[in-house]
Coordinates of C-alpha atoms in Angstrom, one line a residue:
F1 CA -15.3 -13.6 23.5
Q2 CA -15.9 -12.6 27.1
F3 CA -15.4 -8.7 26.4
V4 CA -16.5 -6.9 23.2
D5 CA -16.6 -2.8 23.1
S6 CA -16.2 -0.2 20.6
V7 CA -17.0 -2.6 17.7
L8 CA -17.6 -0.8 14.0
W9 CA -19.4 -3.6 12.5
S10 CA -18.7 -2.5 8.8
N11 CA -16.9 0.1 6.7
F12 CA -18.2 3.6 7.1
D13 CA -20.3 3.9 3.9
V14 CA -23.0 1.6 4.8
A15 CA -26.4 2.5 5.1
G16 CA -27.3 4.4 8.3
L17 CA -24.1 6.0 9.5
V18 CA -23.7 8.1 6.4
E19 CA -27.2 9.3 6.7
A20 CA -26.5 9.9 10.7
G21 CA -23.4 12.0 9.7
L22 CA -21.3 9.3 11.2
R23 CA -19.0 8.7 8.0
E24 CA -15.9 9.9 10.2
H25 CA -13.0 8.1 12.3
N26 CA -13.4 8.2 15.9
F27 CA -10.2 7.1 17.0
E28 CA -11.1 8.0 20.5
W29 CA -14.0 5.7 20.8
I30 CA -12.4 2.8 19.3
L31 CA -9.2 3.2 21.4
N32 CA -11.5 3.7 24.7
G33 CA -12.8 0.1 24.5
A34 CA -9.5 -1.3 24.3
L35 CA -8.7 0.5 27.7
N36 CA -12.3 -0.5 29.2
F37 CA -10.8 -4.1 28.5
L38 CA -7.4 -3.9 30.2
D39 CA -9.0 -2.1 33.0
Q40 CA -11.1 -5.2 33.9
V41 CA -8.0 -7.8 32.8
D42 CA -7.3 -10.6 35.4
K43 CA -3.5 -9.7 36.1
E44 CA -2.8 -13.4 37.0
S45 CA -4.5 -14.8 33.7
P46 CA -4.0 -15.0 30.3
F47 CA -5.4 -12.4 28.1
L48 CA -6.0 -11.8 24.2
L49 CA -6.7 -8.2 23.1
Y50 CA -7.5 -7.9 19.5
F51 CA -7.6 -4.0 18.7
A52 CA -8.6 -3.0 15.3
S53 CA -8.0 0.5 14.3
T54 CA -9.6 2.2 11.4
A55 CA -6.5 3.8 10.4
V56 CA -5.5 3.9 7.3
H57 CA -8.8 3.6 5.9
G58 CA -11.1 6.0 4.1
P59 CA -12.8 8.1 4.9
N60 CA -10.4 11.1 5.1
H61 CA -8.6 11.2 8.4
L62 CA -8.3 14.9 8.2
D63 CA -11.9 15.6 7.6
S64 CA -12.3 13.2 10.6
L65 CA -10.4 15.4 12.8
Y66 CA -12.5 18.4 12.3
A67 CA -15.8 16.3 13.6
N68 CA -17.3 16.1 17.0
P69 CA -15.2 13.4 19.1
H70 CA -18.4 12.7 21.2
I71 CA -20.3 11.4 18.2
S72 CA -20.0 7.8 17.8
P73 CA -21.6 4.8 16.0
A74 CA -22.6 3.6 19.5
G75 CA -24.3 7.2 19.8
H76 CA -23.3 10.3 21.7
V77 CA -20.3 9.2 24.2
E78 CA -18.3 11.0 27.0
L79 CA -14.7 9.7 26.4
P80 CA -12.0 10.2 29.0
L81 CA -8.9 11.5 27.3
D82 CA -6.4 10.9 29.6
Y83 CA -4.6 8.7 27.1
Y84 CA -5.1 10.6 24.1
P85 CA -4.3 13.9 22.6
S86 CA -6.8 16.4 21.8
R87 CA -7.8 16.8 17.9
S88 CA -6.5 20.3 17.6
Q89 CA -3.0 19.2 19.2
I90 CA -3.0 16.6 16.5
L91 CA -4.1 19.0 13.8
R92 CA -1.4 21.2 15.1
E93 CA 1.5 18.7 14.8
L94 CA 0.5 17.5 11.3
H95 CA 0.8 21.2 10.1
E96 CA 4.2 21.8 11.9
N97 CA 5.7 18.7 10.6
T98 CA 4.3 18.7 6.7
G99 CA 5.1 22.5 6.3
G100 CA 1.2 23.1 6.4
K101 CA 0.3 20.6 3.9
P102 CA -0.6 17.2 5.8
H103 CA -2.2 14.4 3.9
H104 CA -4.9 12.2 4.7
I105 CA -2.4 9.1 5.4
D106 CA 0.0 11.2 7.6
A107 CA -3.2 12.1 9.8
G108 CA -4.0 8.4 9.9
M109 CA -0.7 7.3 10.8
L110 CA -0.1 9.8 13.6
C111 CA -3.7 8.9 15.1
L112 CA -2.5 5.2 14.7
D113 CA 0.5 5.8 16.7
Y114 CA -1.1 7.9 19.3
Q115 CA -3.3 4.7 19.8
V116 CA -0.4 2.5 20.3
A117 CA 1.0 4.7 22.6
A118 CA -2.1 4.8 24.6
I119 CA -2.3 1.0 24.7
R120 CA 1.2 0.8 25.8
K121 CA 0.7 3.4 28.6
K122 CA -2.2 1.2 29.8
L123 CA -0.3 -2.0 29.7
A124 CA 2.3 -0.5 31.8
E125 CA 0.1 1.1 34.5
Q126 CA -1.9 -2.4 34.9
G127 CA 1.6 -4.0 35.4
L128 CA 0.7 -6.1 32.3
D129 CA 4.1 -5.3 30.2
R130 CA 6.2 -7.9 32.0
N131 CA 5.0 -11.0 29.8
T132 CA 3.0 -9.9 27.0
V133 CA 3.6 -10.1 23.0
I134 CA 2.5 -7.3 20.9
I135 CA 2.0 -8.0 17.2
Y136 CA 1.4 -5.2 15.1
L137 CA 0.1 -5.6 11.4
S138 CA -2.0 -4.5 8.7
D139 CA -5.0 -6.6 7.1
H140 CA -4.0 -6.5 3.8
G141 CA -1.7 -4.1 1.5
V142 CA -2.5 -1.3 -0.7
E143 CA -3.8 0.1 -4.3
P144 CA -2.5 -1.0 -7.0
G145 CA -2.4 -4.6 -6.1
K146 CA -4.9 -4.5 -2.7
A147 CA -7.2 -8.1 -2.9
T148 CA -4.8 -9.3 -5.8
S149 CA -1.7 -11.7 -5.4
Y150 CA 0.7 -9.2 -6.5
L151 CA 3.2 -8.1 -3.6
R152 CA 2.0 -4.7 -3.2
G153 CA -1.3 -6.3 -2.2
T154 CA 0.3 -9.4 0.0
R155 CA 3.0 -7.7 1.8
I156 CA 2.1 -5.6 4.8
P157 CA 3.9 -4.1 7.8
F158 CA 4.9 -6.6 10.7
I159 CA 6.2 -6.0 14.0
A160 CA 6.3 -8.1 17.0
T161 CA 7.7 -7.6 20.4
W162 CA 7.6 -9.4 23.9
L163 CA 7.7 -7.0 26.6
G164 CA 9.5 -7.6 29.4
K165 CA 11.4 -10.5 27.8
N166 CA 13.5 -9.5 25.0
D167 CA 14.5 -5.9 24.5
S168 CA 16.8 -6.4 21.3
T169 CA 15.8 -4.9 18.1
S170 CA 16.6 -6.6 14.9
T171 CA 14.8 -6.9 11.6
S172 CA 14.9 -10.1 9.5
E173 CA 14.1 -10.6 5.5
E174 CA 12.6 -14.2 6.3
I175 CA 9.2 -14.8 5.4
V176 CA 6.5 -14.9 7.8
Q177 CA 2.8 -15.1 6.9
V178 CA -0.3 -14.0 8.8
C179 CA -1.1 -17.9 9.4
D180 CA 1.9 -18.3 11.6
I181 CA 0.6 -16.4 13.9
L182 CA -1.5 -18.8 15.9
P183 CA 1.2 -21.5 16.4
T184 CA 3.4 -18.6 17.5
I185 CA 1.0 -17.7 20.2
W186 CA 0.7 -21.5 21.3
D187 CA 4.2 -21.8 21.4
L188 CA 4.7 -18.9 23.9
A189 CA 1.9 -19.4 25.9
T190 CA 2.9 -23.2 26.3
D191 CA 6.6 -22.9 26.5
G192 CA 7.0 -24.7 23.1
S193 CA 4.9 -27.7 23.9
K194 CA 3.3 -29.7 21.0
P195 CA 0.2 -28.4 19.2
P196 CA -3.1 -30.1 19.7
K197 CA -3.5 -33.0 16.9
G198 CA -5.0 -31.6 13.8
E199 CA -3.1 -29.8 10.7
W200 CA -1.4 -26.3 11.2
D201 CA -0.9 -24.2 8.1
G202 CA 1.3 -21.7 10.2
R203 CA 5.1 -22.2 11.6
S204 CA 5.9 -20.7 14.9
F205 CA 8.2 -17.6 14.9
A206 CA 8.6 -17.5 18.3
S207 CA 12.4 -18.2 18.4
V208 CA 13.1 -15.0 17.1
L209 CA 11.0 -13.1 20.1
R210 CA 13.2 -15.4 22.3
G211 CA 16.5 -13.9 20.6
E212 CA 17.2 -17.2 19.1
P213 CA 18.1 -18.2 15.5
F214 CA 15.1 -17.9 13.1
S215 CA 14.8 -19.3 9.8
G216 CA 11.4 -18.7 8.2
R217 CA 9.5 -20.1 5.2
E218 CA 11.6 -21.3 1.9
F219 CA 8.8 -19.2 0.0
A220 CA 5.2 -17.9 0.5
Y221 CA 1.9 -18.9 -1.1
F222 CA -1.0 -16.4 -1.8
E223 CA -4.2 -16.9 -3.3
N224 CA -7.0 -14.4 -4.3
G225 CA -9.9 -15.2 -6.3
Y226 CA -8.9 -17.2 -9.5
T227 CA -5.0 -16.4 -8.9
R228 CA -2.6 -18.4 -7.1
S229 CA 1.0 -17.7 -6.6
V230 CA 4.4 -18.2 -4.7
Y231 CA 7.3 -16.0 -3.8
R232 CA 10.9 -17.1 -3.3
D233 CA 14.2 -15.2 -3.1
G234 CA 12.7 -12.3 -4.8
M235 CA 11.1 -14.0 -7.9
H236 CA 7.4 -14.1 -7.8
Y237 CA 5.2 -16.5 -10.1
I238 CA 1.5 -15.6 -10.4
V239 CA -1.1 -18.3 -12.3
W240 CA -4.6 -17.1 -13.4
R241 CA -6.8 -19.6 -14.4
Y242 CA -10.5 -19.5 -15.0
P243 CA -12.6 -22.6 -13.8
Q244 CA -13.9 -24.4 -17.0
S245 CA -17.8 -23.4 -16.1
I246 CA -16.7 -19.7 -16.5
I247 CA -14.8 -20.3 -19.9
N248 CA -17.8 -22.2 -21.1
K249 CA -20.1 -19.1 -20.4
M250 CA -17.9 -17.0 -22.2
R251 CA -17.6 -19.1 -25.1
S252 CA -21.2 -19.5 -25.2
G253 CA -22.3 -16.0 -25.0
E254 CA -23.7 -16.4 -21.8
L255 CA -21.3 -13.5 -20.6
T256 CA -20.7 -11.1 -22.9
E257 CA -17.5 -9.6 -20.9
A258 CA -14.7 -11.2 -19.0
P259 CA -15.1 -11.2 -15.1
D260 CA -11.9 -10.2 -13.1
H261 CA -10.1 -12.1 -11.1
L262 CA -12.5 -12.2 -8.2
N263 CA -15.1 -13.2 -10.4
T264 CA -16.9 -9.4 -10.4
F265 CA -17.4 -7.1 -13.1
D266 CA -17.0 -4.0 -10.8
T267 CA -14.4 -4.7 -7.9
G268 CA -12.6 -1.5 -7.3
Q269 CA -9.5 -2.9 -6.6
A270 CA -9.2 -5.3 -9.8
S271 CA -9.9 -2.0 -11.9
I272 CA -7.4 0.0 -10.0
T273 CA -4.6 -2.7 -10.7
M274 CA -5.5 -3.5 -14.3
E275 CA -5.3 -0.1 -14.8
E276 CA -1.7 0.5 -13.5
I277 CA 0.0 -3.2 -14.0
S278 CA -0.3 -4.0 -17.6
S279 CA 0.3 -8.1 -17.3
Y280 CA -3.0 -8.0 -15.0
W281 CA -4.6 -10.3 -17.7
N282 CA -1.9 -12.5 -18.4
P283 CA -2.7 -16.1 -17.6
D284 CA 1.1 -16.6 -16.3
Q285 CA 3.3 -13.9 -14.9
L286 CA 6.7 -14.0 -13.4
F287 CA 8.3 -11.2 -11.9
D288 CA 11.8 -10.3 -10.3
A289 CA 11.4 -8.1 -7.6
N290 CA 14.9 -7.7 -6.7
K291 CA 15.1 -5.7 -9.8
D292 CA 11.5 -4.6 -10.3
P293 CA 9.9 -4.2 -7.1
Y294 CA 6.7 -3.0 -8.5
E295 CA 6.4 -5.9 -10.8
T296 CA 5.9 -3.8 -13.8
T297 CA 7.6 -6.3 -16.4
N298 CA 6.2 -9.7 -16.7
L299 CA 9.2 -12.4 -17.5
F300 CA 6.9 -15.0 -18.1
G301 CA 8.7 -17.0 -21.2
N302 CA 11.9 -15.0 -20.9
P303 CA 14.4 -18.1 -21.4
E304 CA 16.9 -16.2 -18.9
Y305 CA 14.5 -17.2 -15.7
A306 CA 13.7 -20.9 -17.0
D307 CA 15.4 -22.1 -14.3
Q308 CA 13.8 -20.0 -11.6
L309 CA 10.2 -20.8 -13.0
K310 CA 10.9 -24.0 -12.9
I311 CA 11.6 -24.2 -9.2
L312 CA 8.5 -21.7 -8.5
Q313 CA 6.2 -24.0 -10.6
Q314 CA 7.3 -27.0 -8.3
D315 CA 6.6 -25.2 -5.5
L316 CA 3.2 -24.1 -6.4
Q317 CA 2.3 -27.6 -7.7
G318 CA 3.4 -29.0 -4.3
I319 CA 1.3 -26.7 -2.5
L320 CA -1.7 -27.2 -4.6
S321 CA -1.5 -31.2 -4.5
T322 CA -2.3 -31.0 -0.7
F323 CA -5.8 -28.9 -1.4
K324 CA -8.8 -30.9 -1.7
H325 CA -10.4 -28.8 -4.5
P326 CA -8.1 -29.0 -7.7
F327 CA -6.4 -25.6 -9.2
D328 CA -5.5 -26.7 -13.2
L329 CA -2.1 -25.4 -13.7
A330 CA -2.1 -26.5 -17.7
P331 CA -1.5 -23.9 -19.9
S332 CA -4.5 -21.7 -20.6
T333 CA -5.2 -21.6 -24.2
F334 CA -8.3 -19.5 -24.0
Q335 CA -7.0 -16.9 -22.0
N336 CA -4.4 -16.2 -24.7
S337 CA -6.9 -15.8 -27.5
S338 CA -8.5 -13.0 -29.6
E339 CA -11.6 -14.3 -28.4
F340 CA -10.9 -13.5 -24.9
D341 CA -9.1 -10.3 -25.9
K342 CA -12.5 -8.8 -27.0
L343 CA -14.6 -10.0 -23.6
K344 CA -11.9 -8.3 -21.4
Q345 CA -11.9 -5.2 -23.3
P346 CA -15.4 -3.5 -22.0
R347 CA -14.0 -3.9 -18.5
I348 CA -10.4 -2.4 -19.5
D349 CA -12.7 0.6 -21.3
R350 CA -14.7 1.2 -18.2
G351 CA -11.5 2.3 -16.3
T352 CA -12.0 3.3 -12.9
S353 CA -14.3 6.5 -13.3
Y354 CA -17.0 4.5 -11.5
I355 CA -15.0 4.5 -8.2
Y356 CA -16.6 7.1 -6.1
W357 CA -13.5 7.0 -3.6
Y358 CA -10.8 6.9 -6.1
E359 CA -9.2 9.8 -8.5
P360 CA -7.9 8.2 -11.6
G361 CA -4.2 8.4 -11.9
Q362 CA -3.9 9.4 -8.3
Y363 CA -0.8 6.8 -7.9
A364 CA 2.1 7.3 -10.0
W365 CA 3.1 3.9 -11.1
P366 CA 5.9 2.9 -10.2
P367 CA 6.1 5.5 -7.5
K368 CA 7.9 9.0 -8.7
G369 CA 11.8 8.6 -8.4
E370 CA 11.5 4.8 -8.4
Q371 CA 11.8 2.1 -10.8

């Protein structure tokens, strides 16, 4: 990387930032790094800007709007605010548009919108908006389901636009995954030439940016810790299998508690998910997202879905057979035993009270008014 600026190296709660009173978002400081980069871009050469906003992550965005914008992880900074509104203006807009009751997420999304608008403005001023692709996406889903293979954790916002080339606006229900970004950029940058030799996990979606017919993947594949899953035509199949070494430790008594799907005993995302999704511990899970978008009812073993399940199992086996490291899809007798029920109970009993940033029950699941 030839240019690096305004980098927050870790989450806000790491040692040092908290003690220094820096556990606050500074959207102006992070944005300024992107604007500095665009100021020095060679207009005759290709460029790549990777901009990672801290919205909509903790800490509380509303609290950050009352903090000093000149205090940043880089120390005291004097930032030009020609491209970004004042924090008092943002607070005023939030109160006007929420009936005086803005939420943490409302504040974060508004700040993020202003960051994107500022980058778009700078691109236009620099004449860099005539052949530039903008790809906007989140790095993961949200609770309950974050850091899992549930759709709540794997489905993310995704918007792509090709400035100066295609002004049409459309939406697609086709499946695209993050690994498809690299071959897409290659496709656009080389005008469709074949990629270098080697294996590519992704598939180009450049055709949709060109306004041409586009068909995505037949199914999506996900993995998180000890889980693997496939999603096709609204049906989602999740498999959880412990390695035999972990099962041996649970059976021998070396482990007195069942680890979660991430092989930990205290990961907040796993605890929140198991509290809200009743089938969390099931070794095999099948959901009809068309009828049950929040994956509340496990249909595995339901004969009405036998044909769909068979197709999904074939999809999953086909993917796993290409991997160097095996993942055993054989039915898990141990995870369906009373012995395992006793081992998972301590984790269930511990609940979510130990998670300092989470208020138990703060997520209505499924969301109120939806089934």
